[in-house]
Coordinates of C-alpha atoms in Angstrom, one line a residue:
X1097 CA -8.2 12.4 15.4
X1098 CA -10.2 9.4 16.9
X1099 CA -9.0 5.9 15.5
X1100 CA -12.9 5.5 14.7
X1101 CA -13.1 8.5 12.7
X1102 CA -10.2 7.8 10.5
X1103 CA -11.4 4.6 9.9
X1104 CA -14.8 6.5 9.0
X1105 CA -12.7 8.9 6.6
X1106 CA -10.4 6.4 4.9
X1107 CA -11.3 5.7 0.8
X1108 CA -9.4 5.2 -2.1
X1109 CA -9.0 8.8 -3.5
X1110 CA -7.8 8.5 -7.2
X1111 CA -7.8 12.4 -7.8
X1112 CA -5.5 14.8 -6.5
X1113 CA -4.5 18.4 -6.3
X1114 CA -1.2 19.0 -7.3
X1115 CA 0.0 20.7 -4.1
X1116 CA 3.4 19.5 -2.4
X1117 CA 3.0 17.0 0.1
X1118 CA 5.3 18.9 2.5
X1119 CA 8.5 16.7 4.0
X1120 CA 7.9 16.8 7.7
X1121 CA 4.2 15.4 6.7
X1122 CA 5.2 12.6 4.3
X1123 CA 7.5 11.7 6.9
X1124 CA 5.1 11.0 9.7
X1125 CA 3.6 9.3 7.1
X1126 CA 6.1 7.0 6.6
X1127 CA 6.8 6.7 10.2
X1128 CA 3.6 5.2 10.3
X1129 CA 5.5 1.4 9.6
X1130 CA 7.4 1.4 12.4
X1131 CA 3.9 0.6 13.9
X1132 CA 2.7 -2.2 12.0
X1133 CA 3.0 -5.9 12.5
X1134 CA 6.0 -7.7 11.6
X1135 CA 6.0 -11.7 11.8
X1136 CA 9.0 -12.6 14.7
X1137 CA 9.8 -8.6 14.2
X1138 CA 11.5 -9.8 10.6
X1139 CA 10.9 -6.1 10.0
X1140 CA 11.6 -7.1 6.4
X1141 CA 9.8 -5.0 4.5
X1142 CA 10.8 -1.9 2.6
X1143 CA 9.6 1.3 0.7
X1144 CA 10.5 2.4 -2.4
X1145 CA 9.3 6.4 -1.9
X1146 CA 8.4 8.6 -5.3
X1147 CA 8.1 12.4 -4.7
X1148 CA 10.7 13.6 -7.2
X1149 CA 8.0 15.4 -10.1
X1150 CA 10.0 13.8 -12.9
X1151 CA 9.8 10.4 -11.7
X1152 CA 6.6 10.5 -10.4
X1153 CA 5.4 11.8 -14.3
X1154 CA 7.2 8.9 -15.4
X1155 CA 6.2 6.3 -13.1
X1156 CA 2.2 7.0 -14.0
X1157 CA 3.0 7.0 -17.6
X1158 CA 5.1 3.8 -17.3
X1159 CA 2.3 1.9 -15.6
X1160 CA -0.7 3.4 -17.7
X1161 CA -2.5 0.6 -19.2
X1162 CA -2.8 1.2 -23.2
X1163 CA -6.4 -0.3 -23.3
X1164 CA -7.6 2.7 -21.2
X1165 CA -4.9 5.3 -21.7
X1166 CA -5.3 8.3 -20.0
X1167 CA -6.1 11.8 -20.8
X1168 CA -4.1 14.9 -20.6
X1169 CA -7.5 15.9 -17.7
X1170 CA -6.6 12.7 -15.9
X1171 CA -3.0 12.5 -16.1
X1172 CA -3.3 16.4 -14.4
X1173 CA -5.1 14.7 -11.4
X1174 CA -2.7 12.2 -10.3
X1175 CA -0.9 11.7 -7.2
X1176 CA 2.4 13.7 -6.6
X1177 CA 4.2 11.0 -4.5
X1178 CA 3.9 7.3 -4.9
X1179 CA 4.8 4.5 -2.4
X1180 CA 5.5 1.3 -3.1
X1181 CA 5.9 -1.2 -0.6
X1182 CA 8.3 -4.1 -1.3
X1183 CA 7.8 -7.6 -0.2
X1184 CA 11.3 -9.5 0.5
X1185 CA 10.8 -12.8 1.5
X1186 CA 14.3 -13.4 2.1
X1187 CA 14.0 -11.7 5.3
X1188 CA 11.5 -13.9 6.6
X1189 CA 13.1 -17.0 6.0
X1190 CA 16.2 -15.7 7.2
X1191 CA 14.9 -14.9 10.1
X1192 CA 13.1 -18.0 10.5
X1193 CA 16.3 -19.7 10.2
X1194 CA 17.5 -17.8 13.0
X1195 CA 18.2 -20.0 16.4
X1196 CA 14.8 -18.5 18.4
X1197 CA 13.4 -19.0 15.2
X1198 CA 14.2 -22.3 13.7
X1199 CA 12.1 -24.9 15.2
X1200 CA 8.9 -23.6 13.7
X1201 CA 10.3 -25.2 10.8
X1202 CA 10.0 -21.9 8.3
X1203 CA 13.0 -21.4 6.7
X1204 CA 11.5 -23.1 4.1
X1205 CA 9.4 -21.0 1.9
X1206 CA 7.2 -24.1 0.6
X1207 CA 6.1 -24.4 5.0
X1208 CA 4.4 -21.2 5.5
X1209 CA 1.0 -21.8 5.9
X1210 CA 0.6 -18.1 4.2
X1211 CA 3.3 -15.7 3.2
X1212 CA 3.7 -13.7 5.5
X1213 CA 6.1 -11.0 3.4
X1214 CA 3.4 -10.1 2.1
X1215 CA 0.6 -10.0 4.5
X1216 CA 3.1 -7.5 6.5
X1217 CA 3.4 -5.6 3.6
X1218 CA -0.3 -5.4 3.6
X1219 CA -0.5 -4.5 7.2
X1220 CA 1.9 -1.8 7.1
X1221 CA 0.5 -0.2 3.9
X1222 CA -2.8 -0.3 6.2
X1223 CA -0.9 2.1 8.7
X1224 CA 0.4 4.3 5.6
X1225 CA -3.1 4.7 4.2
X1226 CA -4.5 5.3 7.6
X1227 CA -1.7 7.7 8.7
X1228 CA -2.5 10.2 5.7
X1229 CA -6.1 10.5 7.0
X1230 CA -4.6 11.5 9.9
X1231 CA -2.5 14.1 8.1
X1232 CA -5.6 15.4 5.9
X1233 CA -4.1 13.4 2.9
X1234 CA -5.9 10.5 0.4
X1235 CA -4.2 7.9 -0.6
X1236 CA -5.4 4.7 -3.0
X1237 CA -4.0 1.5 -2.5
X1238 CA -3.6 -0.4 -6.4
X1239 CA -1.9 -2.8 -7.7
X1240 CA 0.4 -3.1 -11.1
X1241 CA -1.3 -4.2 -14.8
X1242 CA 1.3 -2.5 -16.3
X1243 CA 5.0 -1.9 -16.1
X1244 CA 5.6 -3.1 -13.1
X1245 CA 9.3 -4.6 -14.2
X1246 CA 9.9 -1.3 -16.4
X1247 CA 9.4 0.4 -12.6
X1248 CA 11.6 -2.0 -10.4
X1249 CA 14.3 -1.5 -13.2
X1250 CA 14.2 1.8 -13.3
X1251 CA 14.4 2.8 -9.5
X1252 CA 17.0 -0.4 -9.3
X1253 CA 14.9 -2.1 -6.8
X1254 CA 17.2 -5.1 -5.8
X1255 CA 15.9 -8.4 -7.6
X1256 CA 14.6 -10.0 -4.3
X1257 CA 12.4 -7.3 -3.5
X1258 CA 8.5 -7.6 -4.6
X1259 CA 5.6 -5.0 -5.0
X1260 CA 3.0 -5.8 -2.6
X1261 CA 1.1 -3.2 -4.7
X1262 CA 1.6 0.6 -4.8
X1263 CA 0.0 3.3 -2.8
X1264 CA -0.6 7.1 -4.4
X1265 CA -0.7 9.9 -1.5
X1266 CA -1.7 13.5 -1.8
X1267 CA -3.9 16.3 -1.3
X1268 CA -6.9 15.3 -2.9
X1269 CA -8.7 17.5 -5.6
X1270 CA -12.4 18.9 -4.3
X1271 CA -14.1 16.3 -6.6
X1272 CA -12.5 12.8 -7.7
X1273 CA -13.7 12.0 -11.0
X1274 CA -11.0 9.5 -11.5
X1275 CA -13.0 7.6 -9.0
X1276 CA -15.9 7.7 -10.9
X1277 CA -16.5 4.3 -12.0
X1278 CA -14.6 2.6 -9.1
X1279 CA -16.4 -0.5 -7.1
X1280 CA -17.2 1.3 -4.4
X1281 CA -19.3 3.7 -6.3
X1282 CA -20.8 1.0 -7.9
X1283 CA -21.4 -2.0 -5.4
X1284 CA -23.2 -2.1 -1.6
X1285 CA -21.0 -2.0 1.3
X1286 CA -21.7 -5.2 3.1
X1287 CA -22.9 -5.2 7.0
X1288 CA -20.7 -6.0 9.8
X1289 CA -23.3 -9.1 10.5
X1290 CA -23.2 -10.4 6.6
X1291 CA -19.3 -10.7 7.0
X1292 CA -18.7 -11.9 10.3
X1293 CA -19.6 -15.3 11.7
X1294 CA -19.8 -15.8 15.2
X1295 CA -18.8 -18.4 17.1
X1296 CA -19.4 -20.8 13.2
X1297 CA -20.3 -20.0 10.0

């Protein structure tokens, strides 16, 4: 597939089949990191993969947000495998403290101009949700309202580590009425020219 048309194809797809995401697939999937940026090549980030049917039942029902509780039709449409990738600013300043490293000055946490832990995080979750296009998957990049200790507990995520957000992939369903009432159902999509400003604002 053409980088332009999977660009074209990507959206946040909220409602899934419940077919197996096959092994080899989820793996070139996840292969998909190795591509993405990575401040001084910190490579810091990890993934905390959920594809066991259990865990994956109990991750969705840990995070469900009791204000808007799901139904038993909703809960039936959600994503068999759930990534999360983990921030771990450790890394960074590790490897900022690092000889070929040091004189920049950012083993200090307090002198990054922006956190870059995270902003590879988001870049690499970019290459996940792009690379399941590519595999004739959907995927939704969220973040936690709920649960999101209870979940790092649970899958004894080491304390240093950080969600960056979560990502669900999967088959998607022939219609996606979880994503119903999502913003980009409801808003315009801005132009290339109202969000880029060239050569000044």
């Amino acid at each position: 597939m053409e980088l332009w048309e999977a660009l074209r194809r990507r959206k946040s797809v909220r409602s899934y089949s419940q077919e197996p995401v096959p092994p080899d697939v989820l793996d070139r999937v996840l292969d998909s990191v190795l591509r993405a940026p990575s401040a001084g090549f910190t490579q810091g980030n990890e993934f905390l993969v959920i594809s066991d049917p259990a865990e994956v039942a109990w991750f969705w029902a840990t995070i469900d947000d009791p204000s808007t509780a799901r139904t038993a039709e909703d809960t039936a449409l959600l994503a068999p495998v759930v990534v999360i990738p983990l921030a771990h600013k450790a890394a960074y300043l590790a490897r900022y403290s690092a000889p070929d490293k040091e004189e920049f000055g950012l083993s200090d946490a307090e002198k990054w101009p922006v956190p870059f832990w995270y902003v590879d995080a988001g870049m690499a979750s970019m290459c996940i949700l792009l690379a399941a296009v590519e595999e004739g998957l959907g995927a939704w990049f969220f973040g936690f309202s709920e649960g999101e200790a209870a979940v790092l507990e649970h899958f004894g995520v080491p304390p240093e580590f950080r969600p960056a957000g979560a990502i669900a992939l999967g088959y998607a369903a022939d219609v996606d009425p979880l994503s119903a009432g999502s913003s980009a159902r409801t808003r315009r999509r801005r132009t290339t020219d109202e969000l880029t400003h060239r050569n000044g604002w």
